[in-house]
CSV table of C-alpha atoms and ligand atoms in Angstrom, one decimal:
chain,number,residue,atom,x,y,z
A,104,MET,CA,30.2,-6.9,-22.3
A,105,TRP,CA,28.5,-4.9,-25.0
A,106,GLN,CA,26.3,-7.0,-27.1
A,107,LEU,CA,24.2,-6.1,-30.2
A,108,THR,CA,20.6,-6.8,-29.3
A,109,PRO,CA,18.8,-8.4,-32.2
A,110,LEU,CA,16.1,-6.2,-33.7
A,111,PRO,CA,13.1,-8.5,-32.9
A,112,THR,CA,14.2,-8.6,-29.3
A,113,LEU,CA,14.5,-4.9,-29.2
A,114,VAL,CA,11.1,-4.2,-30.8
A,115,THR,CA,9.5,-6.8,-28.5
A,116,SER,CA,10.9,-5.1,-25.4
A,117,VAL,CA,9.5,-1.7,-26.6
A,118,VAL,CA,6.1,-3.3,-27.4
A,119,VAL,CA,5.9,-5.1,-24.0
A,120,ALA,CA,6.8,-1.9,-22.2
A,121,LEU,CA,3.7,-0.3,-23.8
A,122,MET,CA,1.4,-3.0,-22.4
A,123,PRO,CA,-0.2,-2.2,-19.0
A,124,ILE,CA,0.6,-4.7,-16.3
A,125,GLU,CA,-3.2,-5.3,-15.8
A,126,SER,CA,-3.2,-6.9,-19.3
A,127,ASP,CA,-0.7,-9.5,-18.1
A,128,VAL,CA,-3.4,-10.8,-15.8
A,129,GLU,CA,-5.9,-10.9,-18.6
A,130,ILE,CA,-3.6,-13.0,-20.8
A,131,GLY,CA,-2.9,-15.5,-17.9
A,132,GLN,CA,-6.6,-15.7,-17.1
A,133,ALA,CA,-7.4,-16.4,-20.8
A,134,TYR,CA,-4.9,-19.3,-20.8
A,135,VAL,CA,-6.3,-20.7,-17.5
A,136,GLU,CA,-9.8,-20.7,-19.0
A,137,MET,CA,-8.9,-22.0,-22.5
A,138,SER,CA,-6.5,-24.7,-21.4
A,139,GLY,CA,-8.6,-26.6,-18.9
A,140,LEU,CA,-5.6,-26.3,-16.5
A,141,ARG,CA,-8.0,-25.8,-13.6
A,142,ARG,CA,-9.1,-29.4,-13.8
A,143,ARG,CA,-5.5,-30.5,-13.2
A,144,VAL,CA,-5.1,-28.4,-10.1
A,145,LEU,CA,-4.8,-30.6,-7.0
A,146,ARG,CA,-6.7,-29.5,-3.9
A,147,ASP,CA,-4.9,-30.8,-0.8
A,148,ARG,CA,-4.7,-29.0,2.6
A,149,VAL,CA,-1.1,-30.1,3.4
A,150,LEU,CA,0.2,-29.1,0.0
A,151,ASP,CA,-1.8,-25.9,-0.2
A,152,ASP,CA,-0.7,-24.8,3.3
A,153,ALA,CA,3.0,-25.6,2.5
A,154,VAL,CA,3.0,-23.8,-0.9
A,155,GLY,CA,1.0,-20.9,0.7
A,156,ALA,CA,3.5,-20.5,3.5
A,157,ILE,CA,6.5,-20.6,1.1
A,158,SER,CA,5.1,-18.3,-1.6
A,159,GLY,CA,3.8,-15.9,1.1
A,160,ARG,CA,7.3,-15.5,2.4
A,161,VAL,CA,8.8,-14.8,-1.1
A,162,LEU,CA,5.9,-12.4,-1.9
A,163,GLN,CA,7.0,-10.2,1.0
A,164,ALA,CA,10.1,-9.3,-0.9
A,165,LEU,CA,8.0,-7.6,-3.7
A,166,SER,CA,7.2,-3.9,-3.6
A,167,ARG,CA,3.6,-3.2,-2.7
A,168,ARG,CA,2.9,-2.2,-6.3
A,169,GLU,CA,4.2,-5.5,-7.6
A,170,ARG,CA,2.2,-7.4,-5.0
A,171,GLU,CA,-1.1,-5.6,-5.9
A,172,GLN,CA,-0.8,-5.3,-9.7
A,173,TYR,CA,-0.4,-9.0,-10.3
A,174,ALA,CA,-2.9,-11.8,-9.5
A,175,TRP,CA,-0.4,-13.9,-7.6
A,176,GLN,CA,-1.6,-17.5,-7.2
A,177,PHE,CA,0.4,-20.6,-6.4
A,178,GLN,CA,-1.1,-23.9,-7.1
A,179,VAL,CA,-0.1,-27.6,-7.2
A,180,VAL,CA,-0.8,-29.5,-10.5
A,181,ASP,CA,-1.5,-33.2,-10.5
A,182,ASP,CA,1.4,-34.1,-12.7
A,183,ASP,CA,4.3,-36.5,-12.0
A,184,SER,CA,7.0,-34.7,-13.9
A,185,VAL,CA,9.5,-32.6,-12.1
A,186,ASN,CA,8.5,-29.2,-13.4
A,187,ALA,CA,7.0,-25.8,-12.6
A,188,PHE,CA,5.7,-23.0,-14.8
A,189,ALA,CA,4.2,-19.6,-14.6
A,190,LEU,CA,1.7,-17.6,-16.6
A,191,PRO,CA,1.6,-13.9,-17.3
A,192,GLY,CA,0.0,-12.0,-14.5
A,193,GLY,CA,1.2,-14.1,-11.6
A,194,TRP,CA,-0.1,-17.7,-11.9
A,195,VAL,CA,2.6,-20.1,-10.7
A,196,PHE,CA,2.1,-23.9,-10.9
A,197,LEU,CA,4.2,-26.5,-9.2
A,198,ASN,CA,3.9,-30.1,-10.3
A,199,CYS,CA,3.4,-32.8,-7.6
A,200,GLY,CA,6.5,-34.5,-9.1
A,201,LEU,CA,8.6,-31.4,-8.4
A,202,LEU,CA,7.4,-31.2,-4.7
A,203,ARG,CA,8.3,-34.8,-4.3
A,204,ALA,CA,11.8,-34.2,-5.7
A,205,THR,CA,12.6,-31.4,-3.2
A,206,ARG,CA,14.2,-32.1,0.1
A,207,THR,CA,13.5,-28.8,1.9
A,208,PRO,CA,11.0,-25.9,1.7
A,209,GLU,CA,13.9,-23.6,0.7
A,210,GLU,CA,14.3,-25.6,-2.5
A,211,VAL,CA,10.6,-25.0,-3.3
A,212,ALA,CA,11.1,-21.3,-2.4
A,213,GLY,CA,13.9,-21.3,-5.0
A,214,VAL,CA,11.6,-22.6,-7.7
A,215,VAL,CA,8.8,-20.2,-6.7
A,216,ALA,CA,11.2,-17.2,-6.8
A,217,HIS,CA,12.5,-18.3,-10.2
A,218,GLU,CA,9.0,-18.6,-11.7
A,219,MET,CA,8.1,-15.2,-10.2
A,220,GLY,CA,11.2,-13.9,-12.0
A,221,HIS,CA,9.7,-15.0,-15.3
A,222,VAL,CA,6.4,-13.2,-14.4
A,223,LEU,CA,8.0,-10.0,-13.4
A,224,SER,CA,10.3,-9.9,-16.4
A,225,ARG,CA,7.2,-10.6,-18.6
A,226,HIS,CA,9.1,-13.3,-20.4
A,227,SER,CA,6.0,-15.2,-21.7
A,228,GLN,CA,4.7,-12.0,-23.4
A,229,LYS,CA,8.0,-11.3,-24.9
A,230,ARG,CA,8.3,-14.9,-26.3
A,231,MET,CA,4.8,-14.8,-27.7
A,232,ILE,CA,5.4,-11.5,-29.5
A,233,GLU,CA,8.9,-12.6,-30.7
A,234,GLU,CA,7.4,-15.8,-32.2
A,235,ARG,CA,4.7,-14.0,-34.2
A,236,LEU,CA,6.2,-10.6,-34.3
A,237,ILE,CA,4.8,-9.3,-37.6
A,238,SER,CA,1.3,-10.8,-37.4
A,239,THR,CA,0.9,-9.6,-33.7
A,240,LEU,CA,1.9,-6.1,-34.6
A,241,LEU,CA,-0.3,-6.0,-37.7
A,242,ARG,CA,-3.3,-7.3,-35.8
A,243,ALA,CA,-2.8,-4.7,-33.2
A,244,LEU,CA,-2.4,-1.9,-35.8
A,245,VAL,CA,-5.4,-3.0,-37.8
A,246,HIS,CA,-7.4,-3.7,-34.7
A,247,GLU,CA,-10.2,-6.0,-35.7
A,248,ASP,CA,-12.8,-4.6,-33.3
A,249,GLY,CA,-12.2,-1.0,-34.1
A,250,ASP,CA,-14.7,0.3,-31.7
A,251,ASP,CA,-12.6,1.8,-29.0
A,252,GLU,CA,-10.6,4.8,-30.2
A,253,GLN,CA,-9.3,5.5,-26.8
A,254,GLU,CA,-7.5,2.2,-26.5
A,255,GLY,CA,-3.7,2.4,-26.9
A,256,PHE,CA,-1.4,0.3,-29.0
A,257,GLY,CA,-0.1,-1.6,-26.0
A,258,GLU,CA,-3.7,-2.6,-24.9
A,259,ARG,CA,-4.4,-3.8,-28.4
A,260,VAL,CA,-1.3,-6.0,-28.5
A,261,ALA,CA,-2.3,-7.4,-25.1
A,262,GLU,CA,-5.8,-8.2,-26.5
A,263,THR,CA,-4.2,-10.0,-29.5
A,264,LEU,CA,-2.1,-12.0,-27.1
A,265,ALA,CA,-5.0,-12.9,-24.8
A,266,ARG,CA,-7.0,-14.2,-27.9
A,267,GLY,CA,-4.0,-16.4,-28.8
A,268,ALA,CA,-3.3,-17.4,-25.2
A,269,LEU,CA,-3.2,-21.1,-26.0
A,270,GLN,CA,0.2,-20.4,-27.6
A,271,LEU,CA,1.5,-20.2,-24.1
A,272,GLY,CA,1.3,-23.9,-23.6
A,273,ALA,CA,4.0,-24.5,-26.3
A,274,LEU,CA,6.4,-21.6,-25.4
A,275,ARG,CA,10.0,-22.2,-24.6
A,276,PHE,CA,12.0,-19.6,-22.8
A,277,SER,CA,15.4,-18.7,-24.1
A,278,ARG,CA,18.7,-19.2,-22.2
A,279,ALA,CA,18.8,-15.5,-21.5
A,280,ASN,CA,15.3,-15.6,-20.0
A,281,GLU,CA,16.3,-18.4,-17.7
A,282,PHE,CA,19.4,-16.6,-16.4
A,283,GLU,CA,17.4,-13.4,-15.9
A,284,ALA,CA,14.7,-15.3,-14.0
A,285,ASP,CA,17.4,-16.9,-11.8
A,286,ALA,CA,19.0,-13.5,-11.1
A,287,ARG,CA,15.6,-11.9,-10.3
A,288,GLY,CA,14.6,-14.9,-8.2
A,289,SER,CA,17.8,-15.0,-6.2
A,290,LYS,CA,17.4,-11.3,-5.4
A,291,LEU,CA,13.9,-12.0,-4.2
A,292,LEU,CA,15.1,-14.9,-2.0
A,293,ARG,CA,17.8,-12.8,-0.4
A,294,ALA,CA,15.4,-9.9,0.2
A,295,ALA,CA,12.9,-12.3,1.7
A,296,GLY,CA,15.6,-13.6,4.1
A,297,ILE,CA,15.5,-17.1,2.7
A,298,GLY,CA,18.8,-17.2,0.9
A,299,VAL,CA,19.8,-18.8,-2.4
A,300,GLY,CA,21.2,-22.0,-1.0
A,301,GLY,CA,17.9,-23.9,-1.6
A,302,MET,CA,17.7,-22.7,-5.2
A,303,VAL,CA,21.2,-24.0,-5.9
A,304,SER,CA,20.8,-27.3,-4.0
A,305,PHE,CA,17.6,-28.0,-6.0
A,306,PHE,CA,19.5,-27.5,-9.3
A,307,GLU,CA,22.2,-29.9,-7.9
A,308,GLU,CA,19.5,-32.5,-7.1
A,309,LEU,CA,18.2,-32.2,-10.7
A,310,LEU,CA,21.7,-32.9,-12.0
A,311,ARG,CA,21.9,-36.0,-9.8
A,312,LEU,CA,18.5,-37.2,-11.0
A,313,GLU,CA,19.7,-36.7,-14.6
A,314,ALA,CA,22.9,-38.6,-13.9
A,315,ASP,CA,21.0,-41.5,-12.3
A,316,ALA,CA,18.4,-41.8,-15.0
A,317,PRO,CA,19.5,-39.9,-18.1
A,318,SER,CA,16.5,-40.9,-20.1
A,319,SER,CA,13.8,-40.5,-17.4
A,320,ALA,CA,10.7,-38.5,-18.1
A,321,LEU,CA,11.4,-36.5,-14.9
A,322,SER,CA,14.7,-35.1,-16.0
A,323,ARG,CA,13.9,-34.8,-19.7
A,324,GLU,CA,10.9,-32.6,-19.0
A,325,TRP,CA,12.9,-30.3,-16.8
A,326,LEU,CA,15.9,-30.1,-19.1
A,327,SER,CA,13.8,-29.3,-22.1
A,328,THR,CA,12.4,-26.2,-20.5
A,329,HIS,CA,15.3,-25.3,-18.1
A,330,PRO,CA,18.6,-25.8,-19.9
A,331,ALA,CA,22.2,-25.2,-18.8
A,332,THR,CA,21.7,-26.3,-15.2
A,333,THR,CA,25.4,-26.6,-14.5
A,334,GLU,CA,26.1,-23.1,-15.7
A,335,ARG,CA,23.2,-21.7,-13.7
A,336,ILE,CA,24.5,-23.2,-10.5
A,337,ARG,CA,27.9,-21.7,-11.2
A,338,THR,CA,26.4,-18.2,-11.9
A,339,LEU,CA,24.4,-18.3,-8.7
A,340,ARG,CA,27.3,-19.4,-6.6
A,341,ALA,CA,29.5,-16.7,-8.1
A,342,GLN,CA,27.0,-14.0,-7.3
A,343,VAL,CA,27.1,-15.0,-3.6
A,344,ASP,CA,30.9,-15.3,-3.7
A,345,GLU,CA,31.3,-11.8,-4.9
A,346,LEU,CA,29.6,-10.4,-1.9
A,347,PRO,CA,31.5,-9.0,1.1
A,348,ALA,CA,32.4,-11.9,3.5
A,349,ALA,CA,30.0,-10.6,6.2
A,350,GLU,CA,27.0,-10.9,3.9
A,351,ARG,CA,27.8,-14.2,2.3
A,352,ALA,CA,26.4,-16.6,4.9
A,353,ARG,CA,23.1,-14.8,5.1
A,354,ALA,CA,22.8,-14.5,1.3
A,355,TRP,CA,23.4,-18.3,1.1
A,356,SER,CA,21.2,-19.7,3.9
A,357,GLY,CA,18.9,-16.8,4.8
A,358,GLY,CA,18.2,-15.2,8.1
A,359,ALA,CA,16.7,-16.5,11.3
A,360,MET,CA,13.3,-17.1,9.6
A,361,ARG,CA,13.2,-20.8,8.6
A,362,PHE,CA,10.2,-22.8,7.6
A,363,ARG,CA,10.3,-24.8,10.8
A,364,GLU,CA,6.5,-25.1,11.0
A,365,LEU,CA,6.5,-27.3,7.9
A,366,ASP,CA,6.9,-31.0,8.2
A,367,TRP,CA,8.6,-31.6,4.8
A,368,GLU,CA,8.2,-35.4,4.9
A,369,ALA,CA,4.5,-35.0,5.3
A,370,VAL,CA,4.4,-32.6,2.4
A,371,ARG,CA,6.3,-35.0,0.2
A,372,ARG,CA,4.0,-37.9,1.2
A,373,ALA,CA,0.9,-35.7,0.3
A,374,ALA,CA,2.5,-35.0,-3.1
A,375,ALA,CA,2.9,-38.7,-3.7
A,376,ILE,CA,-0.8,-39.6,-2.9
A,377,GLY,CA,-2.9,-40.2,-6.0
A,378,HIS,CA,-0.1,-41.5,-8.2
B,281,ZN,ZN1,12.5,-21.0,-16.0
């Protein structure tokens, strides 16, 4: 359906397209350094191996360019809430609480692919610019440092965003962002031979958690940043249903490559330690 794109969204897309991908990494790096997030990263062999194996499989679905331009890193955060988030440039963080809530590696792969979808669609940068559109553009135009004449407008916008990287901590994605990240993520899952069944079953598990404990911190946290779960499930299922019958099974549950090497109960136990 034809829709009128609001002007700020349109301007933002144009501005983000001018920013070099390398600058995404600088913005993400700036947030990691300013936020003290590193102190909350959990170092655990079992968890790191599991997340490494799963994300490694999803990364294979990227083009070589996409793999090399970003600083892909997947880490576990010592946090009980069921959530995950990504920073510009390829940092993906999975909370311990999320790993504990998953029942299969395929469910984690679904979350990983969704977060990668946000990174590849550059949603954080778009939201940052949208929220402070005029001031960001003015700063980039005036260019406080003024010493590098060669620098393009896109680079200057990126510098402005990197300086204000702490803003990332309070960002909320739009509904449209979430649906786009799902669509991009499900494409990655299918290309990686994993299938979208795990992504959908994790959303269903979240709905169950929410129904069992409507006011729990677990579900509130997820719902505040990932709205419209029921609709997202329906959309993902519909995308698979539209495929020719011969492709459907594989699109849903992947190919022969399964995460058989991972002992998921051991992973969940490791995610529970320390809480
Ligand atoms: Zn999301």
